[in-house]
Coordinates of C-alpha atoms in Angstrom, one line a residue:
X1 CA 48.2 121.9 49.7
X2 CA 50.8 119.0 49.8
X3 CA 53.7 121.4 49.5
X4 CA 55.9 122.0 52.6
X5 CA 55.3 125.6 53.9
X6 CA 57.6 127.3 56.5
X7 CA 57.3 130.8 58.0
X8 CA 60.4 132.9 57.8
X9 CA 61.3 136.6 57.6
X10 CA 63.3 139.0 55.3
X11 CA 66.4 140.9 56.3
X12 CA 64.1 143.8 57.2
X13 CA 62.1 141.4 59.5
X14 CA 59.1 141.3 57.3
X15 CA 57.0 138.2 56.9
X16 CA 58.2 135.6 54.4
X17 CA 57.1 132.1 53.4
X18 CA 59.3 129.3 52.2
X19 CA 57.7 126.6 50.0
X20 CA 59.4 123.2 49.7
X21 CA 62.6 124.9 51.0
X22 CA 63.4 126.3 47.5
X23 CA 60.8 129.0 46.7
X24 CA 60.5 132.3 48.7
X25 CA 57.4 134.5 49.0
X26 CA 57.4 137.9 50.5
X27 CA 54.4 139.6 52.0
X28 CA 52.7 141.8 49.4
X29 CA 49.7 143.2 51.2
X30 CA 47.0 142.4 53.8
X31 CA 43.3 142.7 53.2
X32 CA 40.0 141.3 54.6
X33 CA 41.7 139.1 57.1
X34 CA 43.9 137.6 54.5
X35 CA 47.6 137.9 53.6
X36 CA 48.9 137.8 50.1
X37 CA 52.5 136.7 49.4
X38 CA 54.2 137.0 46.0
X39 CA 57.2 135.1 44.8
X40 CA 60.4 137.0 45.3
X41 CA 61.1 136.7 41.5
X42 CA 58.0 138.6 40.4
X43 CA 60.0 141.8 39.8
X44 CA 62.9 140.1 38.0
X45 CA 63.1 139.2 34.3
X46 CA 61.4 136.0 35.1
X47 CA 58.2 137.9 36.0
X48 CA 57.1 135.0 38.2
X49 CA 53.3 135.1 38.8
X50 CA 53.2 132.6 41.7
X51 CA 51.5 133.7 44.9
X52 CA 50.0 132.4 48.2
X53 CA 47.0 133.6 50.1
X54 CA 46.9 132.9 53.9
X55 CA 44.1 133.5 56.4
X56 CA 44.6 134.9 59.9
X57 CA 45.7 131.5 61.2
X58 CA 48.4 131.2 58.5
X59 CA 46.4 128.4 56.8
X60 CA 46.7 128.3 53.0
X61 CA 43.6 129.5 51.2
X62 CA 45.1 129.4 47.7
X63 CA 48.5 128.6 46.2
X64 CA 49.0 129.7 42.6
X65 CA 52.0 127.6 41.5
X66 CA 53.2 129.3 38.3
X67 CA 56.9 129.4 38.8
X68 CA 58.9 130.5 35.7
X69 CA 62.2 129.7 37.3
X70 CA 63.9 126.8 39.2
X71 CA 63.9 126.9 43.0
X72 CA 67.0 127.8 44.9
X73 CA 67.4 125.6 47.9
X74 CA 70.6 127.3 49.1
X75 CA 69.0 130.8 49.2
X76 CA 65.9 129.4 50.9
X77 CA 68.0 127.6 53.5
X78 CA 69.8 130.9 54.4
X79 CA 66.5 132.6 55.1
X80 CA 65.3 129.6 57.2
X81 CA 68.5 129.4 59.3
X82 CA 68.6 133.2 59.9
X83 CA 64.9 133.2 60.9
X84 CA 65.4 130.3 63.4
X85 CA 68.5 131.9 64.9
X86 CA 66.7 135.2 65.3
X87 CA 63.8 133.4 67.0
X88 CA 66.2 131.9 69.5
X89 CA 67.9 135.3 70.1
X90 CA 64.5 137.0 70.7
X91 CA 63.8 134.5 73.5
X92 CA 66.5 136.2 75.6
X93 CA 65.7 139.6 77.0
X94 CA 69.4 140.8 77.1
X95 CA 71.4 138.6 74.7
X96 CA 74.9 139.3 76.1
X97 CA 75.8 135.7 76.7
X98 CA 74.3 134.3 73.5
X99 CA 76.7 132.2 71.5
X100 CA 75.3 132.3 67.9
X101 CA 77.7 129.6 66.7
X102 CA 76.1 127.1 69.3
X103 CA 72.6 128.1 68.0
X104 CA 73.7 127.6 64.5
X105 CA 75.2 124.1 65.2
X106 CA 71.8 123.0 66.6
X107 CA 69.9 124.3 63.7
X108 CA 72.3 122.9 61.1
X109 CA 71.7 119.4 62.5
X110 CA 67.9 120.0 61.9
X111 CA 68.3 121.5 58.4
X112 CA 70.7 118.9 57.1
X113 CA 73.0 119.0 54.1
X114 CA 71.5 122.2 52.5
X115 CA 72.4 124.3 55.6
X116 CA 74.6 127.3 54.6
X117 CA 78.0 127.7 56.2
X118 CA 78.0 129.8 59.4
X119 CA 80.4 132.4 58.0
X120 CA 77.8 133.3 55.3
X121 CA 75.4 134.6 57.9
X122 CA 77.7 135.5 60.8
X123 CA 77.9 139.2 60.1
X124 CA 74.1 139.6 59.7
X125 CA 73.4 137.7 62.9
X126 CA 76.0 139.7 64.8
X127 CA 74.3 142.9 63.7
X128 CA 70.9 141.5 64.7
X129 CA 72.2 140.7 68.2
X130 CA 73.5 144.3 68.6
X131 CA 70.1 145.6 67.7
X132 CA 68.5 143.7 70.6
X133 CA 70.9 145.3 73.1
X134 CA 70.0 148.4 75.0
X135 CA 71.6 151.5 73.6
X136 CA 75.1 152.4 74.9
X137 CA 75.6 155.5 77.0
X138 CA 78.6 157.5 75.8
X139 CA 78.9 159.9 78.7
X140 CA 79.2 159.3 82.4
X141 CA 76.7 162.0 83.3
X142 CA 74.1 160.4 81.1
X143 CA 73.9 157.2 83.1
X144 CA 70.4 156.9 84.5
X145 CA 69.8 156.8 88.3
X146 CA 67.3 154.0 87.9
X147 CA 66.9 151.2 85.4
X148 CA 65.4 147.7 85.3
X149 CA 68.9 146.4 84.5
X150 CA 70.2 147.5 87.9
X151 CA 68.0 144.9 89.7
X152 CA 69.8 141.7 90.6
X153 CA 68.4 138.1 91.0
X154 CA 67.5 138.8 94.6
X155 CA 65.3 141.7 93.5
X156 CA 67.8 144.2 95.1
X157 CA 69.3 147.3 93.5
X158 CA 72.7 146.3 92.2
X159 CA 73.8 149.9 91.7
X160 CA 73.8 151.4 95.2
X161 CA 75.3 154.8 94.6
X162 CA 76.1 157.1 91.7
X163 CA 77.4 160.7 91.4
X164 CA 79.4 162.6 88.7
X165 CA 82.6 160.7 89.5
X166 CA 81.9 157.2 90.7
X167 CA 79.4 154.3 90.6
X168 CA 79.3 151.8 93.4
X169 CA 77.9 148.3 92.8
X170 CA 77.4 145.5 95.3
X171 CA 80.6 143.9 94.3
X172 CA 84.2 144.9 93.4
X173 CA 84.5 147.7 90.8
X174 CA 87.6 149.5 89.6
X175 CA 88.0 153.1 90.9
X176 CA 89.5 155.4 88.3
X177 CA 90.2 158.4 90.6
X178 CA 92.3 156.9 93.4
X179 CA 92.5 159.8 95.8
X180 CA 91.6 159.6 99.5
X181 CA 88.4 161.6 99.0
X182 CA 87.2 159.0 96.5
X183 CA 87.8 156.1 98.9
X184 CA 86.2 158.0 101.7
X185 CA 83.1 158.4 99.6
X186 CA 83.2 154.7 98.7
X187 CA 83.5 153.6 102.3
X188 CA 80.8 156.0 103.5
X189 CA 78.3 154.7 100.9
X190 CA 79.2 151.1 101.7
X191 CA 78.7 151.8 105.4
X192 CA 75.2 153.4 104.7
X193 CA 74.1 150.7 102.4
X194 CA 75.3 147.9 104.6
X195 CA 73.1 149.2 107.3
X196 CA 70.2 149.7 104.9
X197 CA 70.3 146.1 103.7
X198 CA 70.8 144.6 107.2
X199 CA 67.6 146.0 108.8
X200 CA 69.4 149.2 109.9
X201 CA 71.9 147.3 112.0
X202 CA 75.2 149.2 112.2
X203 CA 77.9 147.1 110.7
X204 CA 81.5 147.8 111.9
X205 CA 84.3 146.2 109.8
X206 CA 87.1 144.9 111.9
X207 CA 89.9 144.2 109.4
X208 CA 90.9 145.7 106.0
X209 CA 93.4 143.8 103.9
X210 CA 94.9 145.9 101.1
X211 CA 98.1 146.8 99.3
X212 CA 100.3 149.8 100.4
X213 CA 98.1 152.5 98.9
X214 CA 98.0 155.2 101.5
X215 CA 94.7 156.7 100.2
X216 CA 92.9 153.5 101.0
X217 CA 94.3 153.0 104.5
X218 CA 93.9 156.7 105.5
X219 CA 90.3 156.7 104.2
X220 CA 89.4 153.5 106.0
X221 CA 90.8 154.7 109.3
X222 CA 88.8 158.0 108.9
X223 CA 85.5 156.2 108.2
X224 CA 86.0 153.1 110.3
X225 CA 87.8 154.4 113.4
X226 CA 88.6 151.1 115.0
X227 CA 89.5 149.1 111.9
X228 CA 92.7 147.1 111.8
X229 CA 94.7 147.3 108.6
X230 CA 96.7 144.3 107.4
X231 CA 98.9 145.0 104.4
X232 CA 99.6 142.4 101.8
X233 CA 102.8 140.4 102.2
X234 CA 103.4 140.1 98.5
X235 CA 103.2 143.8 98.0
X236 CA 105.3 144.2 101.2
X237 CA 108.2 142.2 99.6
X238 CA 108.0 144.4 96.4
X239 CA 108.1 147.5 98.5
X240 CA 111.1 146.7 100.7
X241 CA 113.5 148.8 98.7
X242 CA 111.2 151.7 98.1
X243 CA 108.8 153.2 100.7
X244 CA 108.1 150.5 103.3
X245 CA 109.8 152.6 106.0
X246 CA 106.7 154.8 106.0
X247 CA 104.5 152.1 107.4
X248 CA 104.1 151.0 111.0
X249 CA 105.4 147.4 111.3
X250 CA 102.3 146.4 113.4
X251 CA 100.3 146.6 110.2
X252 CA 102.4 144.0 108.4
X253 CA 100.3 141.0 107.6
X254 CA 102.2 138.4 109.8
X255 CA 99.6 136.8 112.0
X256 CA 99.0 133.2 112.9
X257 CA 95.2 133.5 113.1
X258 CA 94.2 134.5 109.6
X259 CA 93.3 132.7 106.4
X260 CA 94.6 135.3 103.9
X261 CA 97.9 137.0 104.3
X262 CA 97.9 138.6 100.9
X263 CA 95.3 140.4 98.8
X264 CA 95.8 137.8 96.0
X265 CA 92.1 137.1 96.0
X266 CA 91.2 140.6 95.0
X267 CA 94.1 140.9 92.6
X268 CA 93.1 137.6 91.0
X269 CA 89.5 138.8 90.6
X270 CA 90.8 142.1 89.1
X271 CA 92.7 140.1 86.5
X272 CA 89.7 138.0 85.9
X273 CA 87.6 141.1 85.1
X274 CA 90.3 142.3 82.7
X275 CA 90.0 139.1 80.8
X276 CA 86.2 139.2 81.0
X277 CA 86.2 142.7 79.5
X278 CA 89.0 142.2 77.0
X279 CA 87.5 145.1 75.0
X280 CA 85.5 148.1 76.3
X281 CA 82.0 146.9 77.1
X282 CA 78.8 149.0 76.9
X283 CA 77.4 150.2 80.3
X284 CA 74.6 147.6 80.3
X285 CA 77.0 144.8 79.2
X286 CA 79.3 145.7 82.1
X287 CA 76.3 145.7 84.6
X288 CA 75.0 142.4 83.2
X289 CA 78.3 140.6 83.7
X290 CA 79.0 142.2 87.1
X291 CA 75.6 141.2 88.3
X292 CA 76.2 137.6 87.3
X293 CA 79.6 137.6 89.1
X294 CA 78.0 139.1 92.2
X295 CA 75.3 136.5 92.2
X296 CA 77.8 133.7 91.9
X297 CA 79.8 135.1 94.8
X298 CA 76.7 135.5 96.9
X299 CA 75.6 132.0 96.3
X300 CA 79.1 130.7 97.0
X301 CA 79.3 132.6 100.2
X302 CA 75.9 131.2 101.3
X303 CA 77.1 127.7 100.7
X304 CA 80.2 128.2 102.7
X305 CA 78.5 129.7 105.8
X306 CA 75.9 127.0 105.7
X307 CA 78.6 124.3 105.7
X308 CA 78.1 123.1 102.2
X309 CA 81.6 124.0 101.1
X310 CA 84.9 124.0 102.9
X311 CA 87.9 126.1 102.2
X312 CA 90.2 123.5 103.8
X313 CA 89.6 119.8 104.0
X314 CA 88.3 118.8 107.4
X315 CA 91.0 116.1 107.6
X316 CA 93.7 118.8 107.5
X317 CA 94.9 120.6 110.6
X318 CA 94.2 124.3 109.8
X319 CA 96.6 125.6 112.4
X320 CA 99.5 123.5 110.9
X321 CA 98.8 125.0 107.5
X322 CA 98.9 128.5 108.9
X323 CA 102.1 127.8 110.8
X324 CA 103.7 126.4 107.7
X325 CA 102.7 129.6 105.7
X326 CA 104.2 131.7 108.5
X327 CA 107.5 129.8 108.5
X328 CA 107.8 130.0 104.7
X329 CA 107.2 133.8 104.8
X330 CA 109.9 134.2 107.5
X331 CA 112.4 132.2 105.4
X332 CA 111.5 134.2 102.3
X333 CA 112.2 137.5 104.0
X334 CA 115.5 136.3 105.4
X335 CA 116.8 135.6 101.8

């Protein structure tokens, strides 16, 4: 057979063959280790009688070329492009990060001028991607305690605690019920799991930097008795005219021996997460992205403690930078 034959699939993911990129044949039936494909126009008014017989190795045994209609290159190209895109999507176990437009661009270069426009197949590809995702979980109490999706790149359990009100992951996660009891539960579980993942060595945090939420500071003092709380200066300035008088001045974050005097890092990350999840994600999509962020943070931390990355240029005098910050904050508070 001198004709060009390509394997494709129908919208229902059944086997399909494209001949010369203009004739489509759908699987009719399988018998005696052979597969018979009929032209897609055999049920139309054209009553096309063309068919192809393949063996188990997809080698052509017979091609009956009796087309009663002209070939449609555009229709055939749509099937080919969708099949190639689906093949690429199937290579990814959880296709949350797949960009179908990028896949299309690569395939369109290969197909050439007869390639259909992306918008003509966009909705079908989007539906196919959703089919490959794990089913969403509509209710909190239906979240499973164990899942293969909870395991991170270091083969650790990313979800370290779950009950009827809260999930605790190995990285920052928004807490919907911001009462002291919730934070106490959070700190207790962090304390237990920190010991668990550090060869049962008891870890005692020394400093907590946070905003002026009393439930956080009260809970941290209750769980970590000797902890030092340093409140955020930015939040401090916003609170001057409201309720700052309730807080002991020794907790104000004015110290010459620290790198961070605000909780801007956590606030910035919170804003980053809001942009990352600009619309409500499914549970597994949320876990997937948070696992990736945790992995990036972990690797970045490892590089820093091993000296591969510096927060401040070695040529700079770190103490001078801290003193300059201190003086600026004093002047700001005088204004």
